[in-house]
Amino acid sequence: MTLHSLTQQLDIVYSGRDFEVLAINTLVDAKKDEISFLDNKKYIDALKETSAGAVFIKEEFVSILPDGVEAIVCENPYLSMAYASRFFAKALIRESGESHIASTAIIQKHVYLGSGVSIGENVTILSGAYIGDDVSIGEGSTIYPNVTVYNDSKIGRNCTIHAGSVIGSDGFGYAHTHDGKHIKIYHNGAVLIEDDVEIGANSAIDRAVFGITLIKEGSKIDNLVQIGHNCEIGSHVIIVSQVGISGSSKLGRNVVMGGQSATAGHLEIGDFATIAARGGVTKSIKGGEVYSGFPLIKHKDWLRLQAKITKFFKIN
């Protein structure tokens, strides 16, 4: 839709340049035919460099916009973006075109295959699985019973997804009105799972708001794990059961997360870091170390702390 039409739908006063808007995207990734938003001052540098055609923005930041980027001035840019996202939501049921299913693929009865799917050589899909529109599954992968793969998800070669897991469901994303209503942010991104990834039973990997949620090659994910929207899980990561990873977290190569550990969102964990069971990561941390506890500290310091607490209470 055109930018003028969109702003009218949102009851925003706008009289700038009009153009056809193709999508909403981040400040970093947006192109000239896309719109973006600024909600947090920490993204000011990204605003200065954005190539978006227009940005939802507060009046105080308009002067920072690059030349040629239109200002959509509003009181709450994040909320405006949420309202706008529904206009760009993809169709739930599509006619995407011809599917390509390799002759060596084994697909049991009671499997649903959407339109435009691509199933590689020697793929096995067991009974009860749901494979949505425009999904691709690479050579040698195995999809166990009752797995749900939402539209647009991409699964690499030699992957294993165990029973009951959900790939590509909407992330938990809402903007909030002044009177406490929660406005859904439509998730128009996807999930990309690279080669040699294994995902345990009843785990959930959310699609991105924009772009992709990425699981890199060789990573192993246990049962009952939640990975939020726009996360990036590095190569050969180990994630143990009941871990929760909040949206836009980035895990480096060979990170290990012990059972019931978790992260806050929008942080980074460095390569070869280990988070012990029930560790709570609330800010970005360096790699190559073992961490424990909540608030998170280095494991050796956590052990000393526990020893002192034990002595203090004279616990045998």
Tab-separated table of N, CA and C in Angstrom, residues 128-202:
chain	number	residue	atom	x	y	z
A	128	GLY	N	1.390	-37.539	10.827
A	128	GLY	CA	0.874	-36.470	11.666
A	128	GLY	C	1.614	-35.156	11.561
A	129	ALA	N	2.683	-35.116	10.777
A	129	ALA	CA	3.422	-33.862	10.623
A	129	ALA	C	2.661	-32.885	9.737
A	130	TYR	N	2.834	-31.598	10.007
A	130	TYR	CA	2.231	-30.526	9.208
A	130	TYR	C	3.355	-29.704	8.606
A	131	ILE	N	3.405	-29.650	7.286
A	131	ILE	CA	4.437	-28.902	6.575
A	131	ILE	C	3.727	-27.785	5.807
A	132	GLY	N	3.942	-26.540	6.220
A	132	GLY	CA	3.197	-25.415	5.676
A	132	GLY	C	3.655	-24.986	4.295
A	133	ASP	N	3.038	-23.931	3.780
A	133	ASP	CA	3.338	-23.421	2.449
A	133	ASP	C	4.758	-22.848	2.377
A	134	ASP	N	5.384	-23.072	1.222
A	134	ASP	CA	6.710	-22.509	0.931
A	134	ASP	C	7.781	-22.945	1.927
A	135	VAL	N	7.630	-24.150	2.451
A	135	VAL	CA	8.636	-24.738	3.339
A	135	VAL	C	9.600	-25.567	2.504
A	136	SER	N	10.882	-25.556	2.874
A	136	SER	CA	11.843	-26.450	2.235
A	136	SER	C	12.540	-27.288	3.304
A	137	ILE	N	12.763	-28.572	2.978
A	137	ILE	CA	13.428	-29.516	3.879
A	137	ILE	C	14.538	-30.189	3.087
A	138	GLY	N	15.770	-30.067	3.572
A	138	GLY	CA	16.927	-30.524	2.827
A	138	GLY	C	17.159	-32.016	2.881
A	139	GLU	N	18.010	-32.476	2.024
A	139	GLU	CA	18.341	-33.880	1.843
A	139	GLU	C	18.698	-34.574	3.153
A	140	GLY	N	18.110	-35.763	3.360
A	140	GLY	CA	18.465	-36.616	4.481
A	140	GLY	C	17.879	-36.220	5.818
A	141	SER	N	17.010	-35.245	5.866
A	141	SER	CA	16.426	-34.806	7.137
A	141	SER	C	15.269	-35.706	7.545
A	142	THR	N	15.011	-35.757	8.853
A	142	THR	CA	13.928	-36.585	9.397
A	142	THR	C	13.003	-35.710	10.233
A	143	ILE	N	11.716	-35.798	9.919
A	143	ILE	CA	10.694	-35.056	10.651
A	143	ILE	C	9.813	-36.083	11.364
A	144	TYR	N	9.824	-36.071	12.679
A	144	TYR	CA	9.097	-37.066	13.459
A	144	TYR	C	7.607	-36.711	13.587
A	145	PRO	N	6.792	-37.642	14.133
A	145	PRO	CA	5.332	-37.429	14.174
A	145	PRO	C	4.934	-36.138	14.883
A	146	ASN	N	3.896	-35.508	14.327
A	146	ASN	CA	3.238	-34.350	14.946
A	146	ASN	C	4.136	-33.126	15.076
A	147	VAL	N	5.146	-33.069	14.254
A	147	VAL	CA	5.926	-31.826	14.132
A	147	VAL	C	5.134	-30.845	13.270
A	148	THR	N	5.148	-29.576	13.648
A	148	THR	CA	4.494	-28.531	12.861
A	148	THR	C	5.556	-27.560	12.355
A	149	VAL	N	5.618	-27.439	11.031
A	149	VAL	CA	6.555	-26.510	10.403
A	149	VAL	C	5.731	-25.435	9.702
A	150	TYR	N	5.736	-24.234	10.236
A	150	TYR	CA	4.923	-23.141	9.698
A	150	TYR	C	5.448	-22.660	8.342
A	151	ASN	N	4.598	-21.901	7.660
A	151	ASN	CA	4.935	-21.334	6.354
A	151	ASN	C	6.311	-20.664	6.348
A	152	ASP	N	7.007	-20.804	5.226
A	152	ASP	CA	8.256	-20.092	4.915
A	152	ASP	C	9.483	-20.609	5.649
A	153	SER	N	9.340	-21.604	6.515
A	153	SER	CA	10.499	-22.116	7.249
A	153	SER	C	11.417	-22.899	6.315
A	154	LYS	N	12.716	-22.803	6.564
A	154	LYS	CA	13.718	-23.497	5.760
A	154	LYS	C	14.549	-24.394	6.674
A	155	ILE	N	14.581	-25.687	6.336
A	155	ILE	CA	15.308	-26.674	7.133
A	155	ILE	C	16.387	-27.284	6.254
A	156	GLY	N	17.614	-27.334	6.758
A	156	GLY	CA	18.749	-27.775	5.965
A	156	GLY	C	18.851	-29.275	5.808
A	157	ARG	N	20.023	-29.727	5.410
A	157	ARG	CA	20.283	-31.141	5.173
A	157	ARG	C	20.635	-31.859	6.483
A	158	ASN	N	20.235	-33.130	6.540
A	158	ASN	CA	20.595	-34.013	7.653
A	158	ASN	C	20.184	-33.445	9.004
A	159	CYS	N	19.048	-32.795	9.028
A	159	CYS	CA	18.481	-32.300	10.289
A	159	CYS	C	17.501	-33.327	10.855
A	160	THR	N	17.322	-33.301	12.163
A	160	THR	CA	16.347	-34.162	12.837
A	160	THR	C	15.489	-33.290	13.738
A	161	ILE	N	14.178	-33.384	13.546
A	161	ILE	CA	13.240	-32.631	14.383
A	161	ILE	C	12.299	-33.629	15.031
A	162	HIS	N	12.345	-33.705	16.337
A	162	HIS	CA	11.620	-34.745	17.067
A	162	HIS	C	10.163	-34.353	17.336
A	163	ALA	N	9.409	-35.339	17.781
A	163	ALA	CA	7.951	-35.276	17.855
A	163	ALA	C	7.464	-34.064	18.643
A	164	GLY	N	6.432	-33.426	18.096
A	164	GLY	CA	5.735	-32.364	18.800
A	164	GLY	C	6.375	-30.995	18.726
A	165	SER	N	7.523	-30.868	18.100
A	165	SER	CA	8.168	-29.563	18.020
A	165	SER	C	7.455	-28.655	17.023
A	166	VAL	N	7.592	-27.348	17.240
A	166	VAL	CA	6.939	-26.344	16.396
A	166	VAL	C	8.007	-25.390	15.875
A	167	ILE	N	8.083	-25.294	14.555
A	167	ILE	CA	9.069	-24.442	13.908
A	167	ILE	C	8.341	-23.310	13.181
A	168	GLY	N	8.599	-22.075	13.578
A	168	GLY	CA	8.073	-20.934	12.840
A	168	GLY	C	6.785	-20.328	13.347
A	169	SER	N	6.371	-20.660	14.565
A	169	SER	CA	5.189	-19.992	15.126
A	169	SER	C	5.526	-18.539	15.457
A	170	ASP	N	4.509	-17.703	15.626
A	170	ASP	CA	4.732	-16.292	15.954
A	170	ASP	C	5.461	-16.150	17.284
A	171	GLY	N	6.358	-15.195	17.339
A	171	GLY	CA	6.988	-14.861	18.600
A	171	GLY	C	6.026	-14.109	19.514
A	172	PHE	N	6.453	-13.942	20.756
A	172	PHE	CA	5.627	-13.268	21.763
A	172	PHE	C	5.937	-11.787	21.698
A	173	GLY	N	5.256	-11.089	20.778
A	173	GLY	CA	5.548	-9.689	20.551
A	173	GLY	C	4.310	-8.828	20.541
A	174	TYR	N	4.240	-7.849	21.435
A	174	TYR	CA	3.086	-6.963	21.554
A	174	TYR	C	3.555	-5.553	21.900
A	175	ALA	N	2.832	-4.587	21.393
A	175	ALA	CA	2.995	-3.202	21.846
A	175	ALA	C	1.809	-2.870	22.741
A	176	HIS	N	1.985	-1.900	23.619
A	176	HIS	CA	0.989	-1.672	24.667
A	176	HIS	C	0.433	-0.251	24.599
A	177	THR	N	-0.862	-0.155	24.673
A	177	THR	CA	-1.517	1.146	24.647
A	177	THR	C	-1.489	1.776	26.039
A	178	HIS	N	-1.856	3.060	26.115
A	178	HIS	CA	-1.855	3.753	27.397
A	178	HIS	C	-2.834	3.142	28.397
A	179	ASP	N	-3.911	2.546	27.879
A	179	ASP	CA	-4.898	1.963	28.789
A	179	ASP	C	-4.702	0.463	28.992
A	180	GLY	N	-3.524	-0.043	28.633
A	180	GLY	CA	-3.163	-1.408	28.993
A	180	GLY	C	-3.552	-2.492	28.012
A	181	LYS	N	-3.991	-2.148	26.817
A	181	LYS	CA	-4.294	-3.172	25.816
A	181	LYS	C	-3.008	-3.611	25.131
A	182	HIS	N	-2.999	-4.856	24.687
A	182	HIS	CA	-1.815	-5.446	24.071
A	182	HIS	C	-2.085	-5.623	22.580
A	183	ILE	N	-1.323	-4.929	21.741
A	183	ILE	CA	-1.537	-4.928	20.298
A	183	ILE	C	-0.515	-5.855	19.640
A	184	LYS	N	-1.025	-6.841	18.928
A	184	LYS	CA	-0.166	-7.850	18.326
A	184	LYS	C	0.744	-7.251	17.265
A	185	ILE	N	2.014	-7.658	17.310
A	185	ILE	CA	2.950	-7.360	16.232
A	185	ILE	C	2.992	-8.581	15.320
A	186	TYR	N	2.542	-8.408	14.094
A	186	TYR	CA	2.507	-9.539	13.161
A	186	TYR	C	3.932	-9.904	12.759
A	187	HIS	N	4.221	-11.181	12.839
A	187	HIS	CA	5.561	-11.684	12.558
A	187	HIS	C	5.633	-12.121	11.103
A	188	ASN	N	6.304	-11.317	10.307
A	188	ASN	CA	6.359	-11.557	8.864
A	188	ASN	C	7.700	-12.118	8.412
A	189	GLY	N	8.540	-12.515	9.364
A	189	GLY	CA	9.812	-13.135	9.039
A	189	GLY	C	9.696	-14.646	8.918
A	190	ALA	N	10.799	-15.351	9.139
A	190	ALA	CA	10.826	-16.800	8.953
A	190	ALA	C	11.849	-17.417	9.893
A	191	VAL	N	11.975	-18.752	9.811
A	191	VAL	CA	12.998	-19.510	10.530
A	191	VAL	C	13.904	-20.185	9.503
A	192	LEU	N	15.210	-20.088	9.712
A	192	LEU	CA	16.180	-20.794	8.892
A	192	LEU	C	17.005	-21.703	9.792
A	193	ILE	N	16.948	-23.006	9.513
A	193	ILE	CA	17.725	-24.003	10.243
A	193	ILE	C	18.765	-24.568	9.284
A	194	GLU	N	20.029	-24.413	9.618
A	194	GLU	CA	21.089	-24.887	8.734
A	194	GLU	C	21.298	-26.391	8.880
A	195	ASP	N	22.332	-26.912	8.228
A	195	ASP	CA	22.559	-28.361	8.151
A	195	ASP	C	22.959	-28.961	9.501
A	196	ASP	N	22.633	-30.262	9.659
A	196	ASP	CA	23.099	-31.085	10.789
A	196	ASP	C	22.633	-30.572	12.146
A	197	VAL	N	21.451	-30.006	12.185
A	197	VAL	CA	20.858	-29.538	13.440
A	197	VAL	C	19.878	-30.590	13.946
A	198	GLU	N	19.877	-30.829	15.249
A	198	GLU	CA	18.891	-31.731	15.859
A	198	GLU	C	18.102	-30.964	16.904
A	199	ILE	N	16.781	-31.115	16.836
A	199	ILE	CA	15.874	-30.408	17.742
A	199	ILE	C	15.027	-31.442	18.471
A	200	GLY	N	15.046	-31.394	19.806
A	200	GLY	CA	14.348	-32.386	20.621
A	200	GLY	C	12.843	-32.221	20.610
A	201	ALA	N	12.181	-33.115	21.311
A	201	ALA	CA	10.718	-33.167	21.332
A	201	ALA	C	10.128	-31.954	22.043
A	202	ASN	N	9.014	-31.467	21.490
A	202	ASN	CA	8.211	-30.406	22.110
A	202	ASN	C	8.994	-29.120	22.346
